[in-house]
Each structure stands twice: as structure tokens, then as C-alpha cells.
Amino acid sequence: MTGKPPLLEIRNLRKYFEQNSNIVDMLLRREPNQVQAVDDVSLTLEENESIAVIGESGCGKTTLLLTLIGLHDITDGEIVYKGKSISEFDKPDWKRYRRNVQVVFQDPFNSLDPKMTIEETLQEPLKIHGIKNREKRVRDVLEHVELNPPEKYLHKKPRNLSGGEKQRVSIARGLILEPDIILADEPVSMLDVSTQAAVLKKMKELIEDFGVSMIYISHDLSTVSYISDTVNVMYLGRIVETAPTEQILADPKHPYTEELVSAVPIPDPSHDRQRTQMSGAPRDPVNLDEGCRFRDRCPAVIPPDDIEISQEAYREIIEFRELLQRDEVAFERVMNTIDKSYPDDRKMAKAIREDYFTHDLTGENGAVLNEALIAFANEKQDVAVKRLQERFKSICETTPPTVEDENGWCVACHHYDQNVADLQVEQPKTAQSD
Amino acid sequence: MTEPLLEAEDLTVQYETDGGMVTAVSDASFVINEGEFFGLAGESGCGKSTTAKSIIGGLDPNGQISSGTIRYRGKEIQDYTEKQFNEELRWKEIAWIPQSAMNSLDPLQTVSEQAVEIGTVHTEMSETELREQLKEMFSIVGLQESRINDYPHQFSGGMQQRAVIALALFLEPSLIIADEPTTALDVIMQDQIFKHLDEIKEKLNTSLLLITHDISVIFESCETVAIMHASQLAEYGSVDAVYANPRHPYAFMFKEAFPDVREPDRDLEVIEGYPPQLGDEIGFCSFVDRCPWATEECREAAPELEPVDDDDPRHVAGCFRKDEAYEMYQSNRLSSQSGDSTTAITSEDD
Ligand SMILES: Nc1ncnc2c1ncn2[C@@H]1O[C@H](COP(=O)(O)OP(=O)(O)O)[C@@H](O)[C@H]1O
Ligand code: SF4
Ligand code: SF4
Ligand SMILES: [Mg+2]
């Protein structure tokens, strides 16, 4: 190893926003909510490397990118470019950084100025940075992105180009300043599949030819292998797994990555893929507590050591408790199913249990659930939540540490607390306790 | 043989524009049976949405069915008036999940109010019955029944999408037309929605015309696939037949353009060029400018859909060279793969 610092290092980066309050919040003078868009993210980008950040919409990918280019203040943590933190940048540093870090946006239809010709579009950044020899550079870069011959394109306006051609122009604009880093936000998601492949291939070649590094941001796992060697999987503001692309596709470790990979459709009718077992959507990243961000949907959420309960039964409890905490239990609907002439909290608790729980719970587990439901039936929601929390506390309610193996494979999940390799996959499916 | 649910025969749809007539669908024929999931694929602008809109009388005002017939349960509907569509077909027979489902709910009404409004126009059911039906559909698509009384903005994006689907389904139509229903969604949400559609099919034997640019979704979820290129139906048949034995050059190149996470290294097909401008008459193969196997003949007439010789009797392709092109393609692909590696070696020597 040389002593040279990485090209770009993101250290424990946080970006929180204050959520706009609605009218009710204002009337009640509530504190504004914290949106935890990027929450303790660390990434390293080496020279000539292409890494991907993959996650569902809303997971914080675009906020991460905008923070990287200085469009958002940093809430906490550091972005270090060639050894210098951007919080210490002076004006010339910023100018150098802006030139060396370029963005290719998702939508080629909106990111090009419709009034400018391709030549004007590509000359503009050169002018801004006072670079000479502009005509030659424009031609060269057009050739590189395979808009050949350049004369055919120089005087066209964006509306006369196909989607694939427009995206090539955006890439050319990203490259023309010969940056060190390209940040690409869903660069091919608006393109038809027949051009997607070509554009991705081209980007990959350019990384190699120009010695550029890239952070590729996308929700799409199916094409990531064509562009990035390493994948970071992001969920609700955090990176949950990092690994070499081919390995993560073949053998995802984190329960969320597993779900994500297994939900990718396979273009082969004879392949029998199981539909996802997940329900619901990610939570809003608002006022999150400690703990694993995925625990309300995680099929492998870990029951406490000191009680005996099957994985499925435990999942139901955790899911129900989340609904309870978010005030989303359909009380009225369930009440409509019972005879309301004698409001009896036991009857109500039973009805809720029958509605929300398919697994039998006996012994202490069953007793605690019943107490909680009776509390809920008596409109003591807090008591209900507390009761369930006490008995059914999961280690997943604490933040999982990120563990790393010698090949740089990182996972943040309590199943891997010791070691990336050591998932005790099958949760104990023991009989009920008594 | 039972009667097909929907048949399109030589369907041609055109738009009147400032630049003259634009043909968006040219001589397309296909059949959708009861309980069948039928996928229509192709790149943007090829005429998928136009095909779908023509079936339910939803074409833009400058669009028209210029020739051909559409039959629903044997009855010709291509000349139906707005009133006939409303009284006989929309919602209770054929429901529509639009491309931008997210924006298709009225923000000022709760979902149940919208349902009651639709139900009162199109059926004799009482308000209570309609609400019960909607509740049932909510639970099928995985939404809490109590939420039928929510306003659209109270749902997250994925939930809105499901609410739209529930609304499309609640009068138990025989055919659902879904135009890119999951294109804006992430894979997990997409998979959840298809899980619900699978369930609905199982419970109600509903048919689906699924329009998407993503052939992976069709291969997984449909029995039948049709592939369109620039207004023409290139090929259609059972997903197994089209997958194993594709004949139209666009169909097999399109299929090879899709990535497969099982083979992250596979070379993806690139289809060069772009579709032609489509004028009044399409008297040629619309793939001719992009097709590596094109000959003069392909410019002189539009190829007809003809049976492909395999064990799927519905499998047809519209290409003059359908019996040779695929073979040439496959042997070419094999030799070019070995060719690639030789060039790589030589260039390293330089
Ligand atoms: N209202 C319209 N007026 C004129 N042309 C239209 C109109 N709607 C669609 N088209 C054209 O018809 C063709 C097919 O479009 P469409 O059916 O929307 O394709 P797809 O759904 O496959 O993307 C395209 O060339 C499109 O530009
Ligand atoms: S920490 Fe717990 S909830 Fe989070 S992914 Fe791992 S098992 Fe699931
Ligand atoms: S060979 Fe001719 S008819 Fe067949 S797809 Fe190519 S251009 Fe069309
Ligand atoms: Mg469309």
C-alpha cells in the first residue's frame, strides 16, 4: 500500500432535513420532524474504480449525491477529496472540485438545454473553466461516446436526438472536463432496453480509457454488473451491505439484499421464481429510533434469546407492534365483526387476535399478548406497546454493527455480529413454550 | 373451443397530426382468452398504449381506428359510442389501470367515494354493497380495509398504486388492461403487485392485457407474449414458444437485450438505429432500417403474421425471412463471441 489517500472518502456522513410542518403541526406548535435521509454512510472510492449504490426510491441515494456535490450542507460526518475535507475547502478548492466531479443525471430529456446546440452544450463547461482548444475537445469527446461523425451532431438541438443519443451527450458533457469522478444518477433508466446496454457498456469503457472513477446510483440491480465492480446496498439512509457485484448477486447476505435480489424478474419463462414474501413499503425516514431500519419488514428478525417462540409467530408480533406504534391497527373494522351490544374487552382482544395473528401463542407469550390486546381494547395503547416491548424485545432494535471480512465484504445485520460468513440461517422453529 | 374474450383483427389505428397521418398500430391481430395473462412488449412509441386505448374507446381525440375489428365476447366493439362503452363495458367488463396510475385518483375524493360514484354509474349495486366490494379488493391487494375511506394523499406511492388496482378490480371485470402498471416502482413493490394480480387471477379467472417495455415481467407473469415494433406486431405466441423459438429478428434481439441477474457477464444485445417515421401507409417491414437480415423484399410490402412451425398453434411471426434469420443469428452470435476474444488477444499484442 502506498500512503496515497483514496480519491474520495465519505466518512459517517449524515444528512438530515427538517420536514415541512403541515397546518396541524403549526397549530399544535409541534417540533419539526427530522428526516434522516442519509444516516451514517461511509464509502471509499479509489482511483479508476466504479462502485454502485443501489436501493429503492426514497432510500437516500439522490440526497447522498447532492450532498457529495455540495448542494446540501452536511449534518454530520465528512467528505474527503484527495485527502482534504470539503469542509475545509477554500474557493479555488471548490472550483477544482466542481471541475473534477461531474454528474450525469437520470433524465436526458430535461438535463440538456433545449435551446442550445450540442456544440454549445459541450463548449459551455470549457468556457466556464477557461479551457482552450475547445473545438477539438468537443469533437474528441463526441467520438468517444460514439456520436459519429461529430459533424452530424454538432449543430443539432436535443429534440432532434433519440433518447440514447441525448444520454450520450450528457455523458460527453460529464467527460469533457476530464474529471476524476463521475456521479451517475440512474443514467439509463429512461432509455429503452436496446440502448441501455450500449450506453452502460460505453460508460464502462470510458471509466477504463479515461481513468475516471464512478459512483453509479440506481434502483436497478439487473444492469449493475455491466458497470460497477462493487455494490453498496442502501436501505432507509444506511448502507446495509457492500460486496463485489457478482458475489452479491449470487450470494446476498443481508436479509434486505436477499429480498432485493430475489425480486428481480428473470427473463426466462421456465425459471420458477417465488414472489416476494415482503409486504408494505419502507417507513418514512422520519424521527427514526435506534435499531435496524429494516426490522419492521425483515423476514429474519431475531427473537430474544430468553423466550421460546417460532420465527413466524415472532414476526407477527413485531409487525403488529409496529402497526400499534404507528396507530395503524384497524380497530373499528375489527370491532364491526363482533357483537357490540356488550362491550367486553376480552371479546375485543380476542377479535383483534383472530384478525391479526395466524400463529398460536401459548404460555407466557400468549398471556403477554393477551394483556397487551386488552390494554389496547381499553384504549391504553402505550401500555400495550410497552408490554409487548418488554417481553418481545429484539436485538434488532439496537443498531447492528458493520462487520467486514478479509475480501471487503461488509454486512450490517445482527445475524452477522461476529463474522460475515456465519449466518445461523434457520431461526429456531421450536414448538411453543408453555 | 370456448369463445375468446377479446379478438383484434387487422387493427389499424391512426392519429391525425399537423404533419399528416401517423399510423400507430398497423394491421395487428391477436386473441386474448378468458383467464389469460397476455403481455404486450416493445420499446416506447411502438404503439402499445394506442392498442390498449383503442380497445376501450380511450383514444386521444385525434386518434381513430381506421380499419379492422375488435370483438369482445364475439361482439364487435370498434365502432362503439362513448355511451355504449360506458353502459356495457367500462369498469364492469373491461377495467383500465393507466400508465400513470399515481395520478389517476381524484385528490378531492376518498377512494370509497370514487368507487361509489363509479359503481352507481355502471351497476345497480347499492352504496353498501359497493363499499363491501371495495373492502374485499383492498384486502386482496394488501391494503387495510379501513383505509377505503382515506384520501389519495394519505397513501404512500406504492399504496396509491394498489388502491388504483383495487378500484380497477372492484366491479370484478373480466379483462384488466394495465399500461406499465409497475414501471415507476421498485422491484420489491412490483413483485408485491404481481403477487396480488396472481391471486386475483386464481380467485376470479380474470384476464390481463399487460403492457410493458420489460419482457422479463411478461416472461414471468404471463402465458402469452406479443412483441411490437413501430406499429407492427412482430411476433406472438406462448411465452415458452417465443422464448425457446423466436423468429422475428426484432423479437429475438429484443429478448437478448434484457439483462439476467443469473448471468451478470452475458453480452447484451444492442439494437442499432431507431424506428422509422410512421406515415399514412406502412407498406414495408417497420424493422427494415435496423434489421441485419433485411433484403429489398422487406421494403416492398409489410410481412403478414404467419404460423411458426412448432408445438404452439398460436405462435406467429411477421417476417419474410423468419425461417432463416434466427439460425443465422445464432451461428453468428457463437462465432462473434469467439471472434471477440481473438481481437482482444491481438490488441493486447500491439
Ligand atoms: N395523440 C397523439 N397524437 C399524435 N401521435 C400520437 C398520439 N399519441 C401517440 N402518438 C404516436 O403514436 C405512436 C405510438 O404511441 P404509443 O401508443 O403511445 O406507444 P407506446 O405505448 O408503445 O409507447 C408514437 O409514434 C406516438 O408518438
Ligand atoms: S438486524 Fe435484524 S431486522 Fe435487521 S436485517 Fe438483520 S435480522 Fe433483519
Ligand atoms: S428480415 Fe425483413 S421482414 Fe424480417 S424483420 Fe428483417 S426487415 Fe423485417
Ligand atoms: Mg405507452
Coordinates of N, CA and C in Angstrom, one line a residue, chain A residues 55-58 61 152-153 156 160-162 165 168 191-198 200-201 219-223 225-226 245-246 249-250 256 259-271 273-282 297 323 328-330 333 336 356, chain B residues 42-45 48 135 142 144-147 156 158-159 162 183-192 194-196 198 213-222 239-241 243-244 250 254-255 257-274 290:
Chain A
G55 N -30.6 1.0 -4.3 CA -31.6 0.9 -3.3 C -33.0 1.4 -3.8
E56 N -34.0 1.2 -3.1 CA -35.3 1.6 -3.6 C -35.5 3.1 -3.5
S57 N -36.5 3.6 -4.3 CA -36.6 5.1 -4.3 C -36.9 5.5 -2.9
G58 N -36.4 6.7 -2.5 CA -36.6 7.2 -1.2 C -35.6 6.7 -0.2
K61 N -30.5 7.8 -1.9 CA -29.4 7.8 -3.0 C -29.2 9.2 -3.5
K152 N -22.2 15.4 -37.7 CA -23.6 15.1 -37.9 C -24.3 15.6 -36.6
Y153 N -23.7 15.8 -35.5 CA -24.4 16.1 -34.3 C -24.1 17.5 -33.8
K156 N -27.0 20.0 -34.0 CA -28.3 19.6 -33.7 C -28.8 20.1 -32.3
N160 N -33.8 16.9 -31.6 CA -33.6 16.0 -32.8 C -32.8 14.8 -32.5
L161 N -32.6 14.5 -31.3 CA -31.8 13.3 -31.0 C -32.7 12.2 -30.3
S162 N -32.4 11.0 -30.5 CA -33.1 9.9 -29.7 C -32.7 9.9 -28.3
E165 N -29.1 8.9 -27.8 CA -28.2 9.9 -28.2 C -28.1 11.0 -27.2
R168 N -26.0 10.1 -24.4 CA -24.6 10.1 -24.7 C -24.1 11.5 -24.7
L191 N -34.1 5.1 -20.7 CA -33.8 4.6 -22.0 C -34.4 3.3 -22.3
D192 N -34.7 3.0 -23.6 CA -35.2 1.7 -23.9 C -34.1 0.7 -23.8
V193 N -34.5 -0.5 -23.5 CA -33.5 -1.5 -23.2 C -32.5 -1.7 -24.2
S194 N -32.9 -1.6 -25.5 CA -31.9 -1.8 -26.6 C -30.8 -0.8 -26.6
T195 N -31.0 0.4 -26.0 CA -30.0 1.3 -25.9 C -29.3 1.3 -24.5
Q196 N -30.0 0.9 -23.5 CA -29.4 0.8 -22.2 C -28.1 0.1 -22.2
A197 N -28.1 -1.1 -22.8 CA -26.9 -1.9 -22.8 C -25.7 -1.1 -23.4
A198 N -26.0 -0.5 -24.6 CA -24.9 0.2 -25.3 C -24.4 1.3 -24.4
L200 N -24.5 1.7 -21.1 CA -23.7 1.2 -20.0 C -22.3 0.7 -20.4
K201 N -22.3 0.0 -21.5 CA -21.0 -0.5 -22.0 C -20.1 0.6 -22.3
H219 N -31.7 2.1 -8.9 CA -32.5 1.1 -8.1 C -32.5 -0.2 -8.8
D220 N -31.7 -0.3 -9.9 CA -31.8 -1.5 -10.7 C -30.6 -2.4 -10.6
L221 N -30.8 -3.5 -10.0 CA -29.7 -4.5 -9.8 C -29.4 -5.3 -11.0
S222 N -30.3 -5.3 -12.0 CA -30.1 -6.2 -13.1 C -29.0 -5.7 -14.0
T223 N -28.7 -4.4 -14.1 CA -27.7 -4.0 -15.0 C -26.4 -3.6 -14.3
S225 N -24.1 -5.1 -12.9 CA -22.8 -5.8 -13.2 C -22.1 -5.3 -14.4
Y226 N -22.9 -4.6 -15.3 CA -22.2 -4.1 -16.5 C -21.4 -2.8 -16.3
T245 N -19.7 -7.1 -7.0 CA -21.0 -7.2 -7.7 C -21.5 -8.7 -7.9
E246 N -20.6 -9.4 -8.5 CA -21.0 -10.8 -8.9 C -21.3 -11.6 -7.6
L249 N -24.8 -10.6 -6.1 CA -25.9 -11.1 -6.9 C -26.1 -12.6 -6.7
A250 N -24.9 -13.3 -6.5 CA -25.0 -14.8 -6.4 C -25.3 -15.2 -5.0
Y256 N -32.2 -7.9 3.6 CA -32.8 -7.0 2.6 C -32.2 -7.2 1.3
E259 N -33.9 -10.1 -0.3 CA -35.2 -9.8 -0.8 C -35.1 -9.1 -2.1
L260 N -34.2 -8.1 -2.2 CA -34.0 -7.3 -3.4 C -33.5 -8.1 -4.6
V261 N -32.6 -8.9 -4.4 CA -32.1 -9.8 -5.5 C -33.1 -10.7 -5.9
S262 N -33.8 -11.3 -4.9 CA -34.8 -12.3 -5.4 C -36.1 -11.7 -6.0
A263 N -36.2 -10.4 -5.9 CA -37.4 -9.8 -6.5 C -37.1 -9.3 -8.0
V264 N -35.9 -9.5 -8.4 CA -35.6 -9.0 -9.8 C -36.2 -10.1 -10.7
P265 N -37.0 -9.6 -11.7 CA -37.6 -10.5 -12.6 C -36.5 -11.2 -13.5
I266 N -36.8 -12.4 -13.8 CA -35.8 -13.2 -14.7 C -36.5 -13.4 -16.1
P267 N -35.8 -13.0 -17.1 CA -36.3 -13.1 -18.4 C -36.3 -14.5 -19.0
D268 N -37.0 -15.4 -18.3 CA -37.0 -16.8 -18.7 C -38.2 -17.4 -18.2
P269 N -39.2 -17.8 -19.1 CA -40.4 -18.4 -18.6 C -40.3 -19.7 -17.8
S270 N -39.2 -20.4 -18.0 CA -39.1 -21.7 -17.4 C -38.5 -21.6 -16.0
H271 N -38.0 -20.4 -15.7 CA -37.5 -20.2 -14.3 C -38.6 -19.9 -13.4
R273 N -39.6 -18.4 -10.2 CA -39.1 -17.6 -9.1 C -40.3 -17.4 -8.1
Q274 N -40.0 -17.5 -6.8 CA -41.0 -17.2 -5.8 C -41.2 -15.7 -5.7
R275 N -42.5 -15.4 -5.6 CA -42.8 -13.9 -5.4 C -42.3 -13.5 -4.0
T276 N -42.0 -12.3 -3.8 CA -41.5 -11.8 -2.5 C -42.5 -12.1 -1.4
Q277 N -41.9 -12.3 -0.2 CA -42.7 -12.6 0.9 C -42.9 -11.3 1.7
M278 N -42.3 -10.2 1.2 CA -42.4 -9.0 2.0 C -43.7 -8.3 1.7
S279 N -44.1 -7.5 2.7 CA -45.3 -6.7 2.5 C -45.0 -5.3 2.9
G280 N -45.9 -4.4 2.5 CA -45.7 -3.0 2.9 C -44.5 -2.3 2.1
A281 N -44.2 -1.2 2.6 CA -43.1 -0.4 1.9 C -42.2 0.1 3.0
P282 N -41.0 0.6 2.6 CA -40.1 1.2 3.7 C -40.9 2.3 4.4
R297 N -39.9 -5.0 8.5 CA -40.2 -5.9 7.3 C -39.4 -7.1 7.2
L323 N -47.5 -1.6 13.9 CA -48.7 -1.0 13.5 C -49.3 -0.3 14.7
E328 N -51.9 2.3 13.4 CA -52.5 1.8 12.1 C -53.2 0.5 12.3
V329 N -53.6 0.1 13.5 CA -54.4 -1.1 13.7 C -55.8 -0.7 13.4
A330 N -56.5 -1.5 12.6 CA -57.8 -1.2 12.2 C -58.9 -1.6 13.3
R333 N -62.7 -1.6 12.2 CA -63.1 -2.7 11.3 C -63.2 -4.0 12.1
N336 N -66.3 -4.1 14.1 CA -67.5 -4.4 13.4 C -67.8 -5.9 13.2
Y356 N -55.4 -10.5 13.4 CA -54.0 -10.2 13.1 C -53.1 -11.3 13.3
Chain B
G42 N -42.5 -4.0 -26.1 CA -41.9 -3.2 -27.2 C -41.4 -1.9 -26.7
E43 N -40.5 -1.3 -27.5 CA -39.9 0.0 -26.9 C -40.9 1.1 -27.0
S44 N -40.6 2.2 -26.3 CA -41.5 3.3 -26.2 C -41.9 3.8 -27.6
G45 N -43.1 4.2 -27.8 CA -43.6 4.7 -29.1 C -44.0 3.7 -30.1
K48 N -48.0 0.4 -28.2 CA -48.6 -0.4 -27.1 C -49.8 0.3 -26.5
K135 N -63.9 -3.0 -0.1 CA -63.1 -3.5 1.0 C -62.5 -4.9 0.7
G142 N -53.8 -6.2 -0.4 CA -52.9 -6.0 0.7 C -53.0 -4.6 1.4
Q144 N -55.3 -2.3 4.1 CA -56.3 -2.4 5.2 C -57.6 -2.0 4.8
E145 N -58.6 -2.8 5.1 CA -60.0 -2.4 4.6 C -60.4 -1.1 5.1
S146 N -60.0 -0.7 6.3 CA -60.5 0.5 6.9 C -60.0 1.7 6.1
R147 N -59.0 1.5 5.2 CA -58.4 2.6 4.5 C -59.2 3.0 3.3
S156 N -49.0 6.2 0.7 CA -47.7 6.4 0.0 C -47.9 6.0 -1.4
G158 N -46.7 3.6 -3.3 CA -47.0 2.2 -3.6 C -48.4 1.8 -3.2
M159 N -48.9 2.4 -2.1 CA -50.2 2.2 -1.7 C -51.2 2.8 -2.6
R162 N -51.7 0.5 -5.4 CA -52.6 -0.6 -5.1 C -54.0 -0.2 -5.0
T183 N -44.0 0.3 -13.8 CA -42.8 0.8 -14.3 C -42.1 1.8 -13.4
A184 N -42.9 2.6 -12.7 CA -42.3 3.6 -11.8 C -41.9 3.0 -10.4
L185 N -42.1 1.7 -10.2 CA -41.9 1.1 -8.9 C -40.6 0.3 -8.8
D186 N -40.2 0.1 -7.6 CA -39.0 -0.7 -7.4 C -39.4 -2.2 -7.4
V187 N -38.4 -3.0 -7.6 CA -38.7 -4.4 -7.8 C -39.5 -5.1 -6.7
I188 N -39.3 -4.8 -5.5 CA -40.0 -5.4 -4.4 C -41.5 -5.1 -4.5
M189 N -41.7 -3.8 -4.7 CA -43.1 -3.3 -4.8 C -43.8 -3.9 -6.1
Q190 N -43.0 -4.0 -7.1 CA -43.5 -4.6 -8.4 C -43.9 -6.0 -8.1
D191 N -43.1 -6.7 -7.4 CA -43.3 -8.1 -7.1 C -44.6 -8.3 -6.2
Q192 N -44.7 -7.4 -5.3 CA -45.9 -7.4 -4.4 C -47.2 -7.3 -5.3
F194 N -47.6 -7.9 -8.5 CA -47.9 -9.1 -9.3 C -48.3 -10.3 -8.5
K195 N -47.9 -10.3 -7.2 CA -48.4 -11.4 -6.3 C -49.9 -11.2 -6.2
H196 N -50.4 -10.0 -6.0 CA -51.8 -9.7 -5.9 C -52.5 -10.1 -7.2
D198 N -51.6 -12.2 -9.4 CA -51.7 -13.7 -9.5 C -52.9 -14.2 -8.7
H213 N -42.6 -2.3 -21.2 CA -41.4 -2.4 -22.1 C -40.5 -3.5 -21.5
D214 N -40.9 -4.1 -20.4 CA -40.0 -5.1 -19.7 C -40.4 -6.5 -20.0
I215 N -39.7 -7.2 -20.9 CA -40.1 -8.5 -21.3 C -39.9 -9.5 -20.1
S216 N -39.0 -9.2 -19.2 CA -38.8 -10.1 -18.1 C -40.1 -10.3 -17.3
V217 N -40.8 -9.2 -17.1 CA -42.0 -9.3 -16.3 C -43.0 -10.1 -17.0
I218 N -43.1 -10.0 -18.3 CA -44.0 -10.8 -19.1 C -43.7 -12.3 -19.1
F219 N -42.4 -12.6 -19.3 CA -42.0 -14.0 -19.2 C -42.3 -14.6 -17.9
E220 N -42.3 -13.9 -16.9 CA -42.6 -14.4 -15.5 C -44.0 -14.6 -15.3
S221 N -44.8 -13.6 -15.7 CA -46.2 -13.5 -15.2 C -47.3 -13.8 -16.2
C222 N -46.9 -13.9 -17.5 CA -48.0 -14.1 -18.5 C -47.9 -15.4 -19.1
V239 N -45.4 -17.8 -24.0 CA -44.1 -17.3 -23.6 C -43.1 -18.4 -23.8
D240 N -43.4 -19.6 -23.6 CA -42.5 -20.7 -23.8 C -42.0 -20.8 -25.3
A241 N -43.0 -20.7 -26.2 CA -42.6 -20.9 -27.6 C -41.8 -19.7 -28.0
Y243 N -40.0 -17.7 -26.3 CA -38.7 -17.7 -25.6 C -37.8 -18.7 -26.3
A244 N -38.3 -19.9 -26.5 CA -37.4 -21.0 -27.0 C -37.2 -20.9 -28.5
Y250 N -36.6 -8.7 -34.6 CA -36.7 -7.8 -33.5 C -37.0 -8.5 -32.2
F254 N -34.5 -8.2 -29.2 CA -35.1 -7.6 -28.0 C -34.9 -8.4 -26.8
K255 N -35.3 -9.7 -27.0 CA -35.2 -10.6 -25.9 C -33.7 -10.7 -25.4
A257 N -31.6 -8.5 -25.4 CA -31.1 -7.2 -24.9 C -31.3 -7.1 -23.4
F258 N -32.2 -8.0 -22.8 CA -32.5 -7.9 -21.4 C -31.5 -8.6 -20.5
P259 N -31.1 -7.9 -19.5 CA -30.1 -8.5 -18.5 C -30.8 -9.5 -17.7
D260 N -30.0 -10.5 -17.2 CA -30.4 -11.5 -16.4 C -29.5 -11.7 -15.2
V261 N -29.9 -11.4 -14.0 CA -29.0 -11.4 -12.8 C -28.3 -12.8 -12.7
R262 N -28.9 -13.8 -13.3 CA -28.2 -15.1 -13.2 C -26.9 -15.2 -14.0
E263 N -26.9 -14.3 -15.0 CA -25.7 -14.3 -15.9 C -25.2 -12.9 -16.0
P264 N -24.6 -12.4 -15.0 CA -24.2 -10.9 -15.0 C -23.1 -10.6 -16.0
D265 N -22.5 -11.6 -16.6 CA -21.5 -11.4 -17.6 C -21.9 -11.4 -19.0
R266 N -23.1 -11.9 -19.3 CA -23.6 -12.1 -20.6 C -23.6 -10.8 -21.5
D267 N -23.1 -10.9 -22.7 CA -23.2 -9.8 -23.6 C -24.6 -9.4 -23.9
L268 N -25.0 -8.2 -23.7 CA -26.4 -7.8 -24.1 C -26.5 -7.4 -25.5
E269 N -27.5 -7.7 -26.1 CA -27.8 -7.3 -27.5 C -28.0 -5.8 -27.6
V270 N -27.5 -5.2 -28.6 CA -27.8 -3.8 -28.8 C -28.5 -3.7 -30.2
I271 N -29.6 -3.0 -30.2 CA -30.3 -2.8 -31.4 C -30.0 -1.4 -31.9
E272 N -29.3 -1.4 -33.0 CA -28.9 -0.1 -33.5 C -30.0 0.7 -34.2
G273 N -29.8 2.0 -34.3 CA -30.8 2.8 -35.0 C -32.1 3.0 -34.3
Y274 N -33.0 3.6 -34.9 CA -34.3 3.8 -34.3 C -35.4 3.6 -35.2
R290 N -33.3 -1.3 -39.3 CA -32.5 -1.7 -38.2 C -32.1 -3.2 -38.3

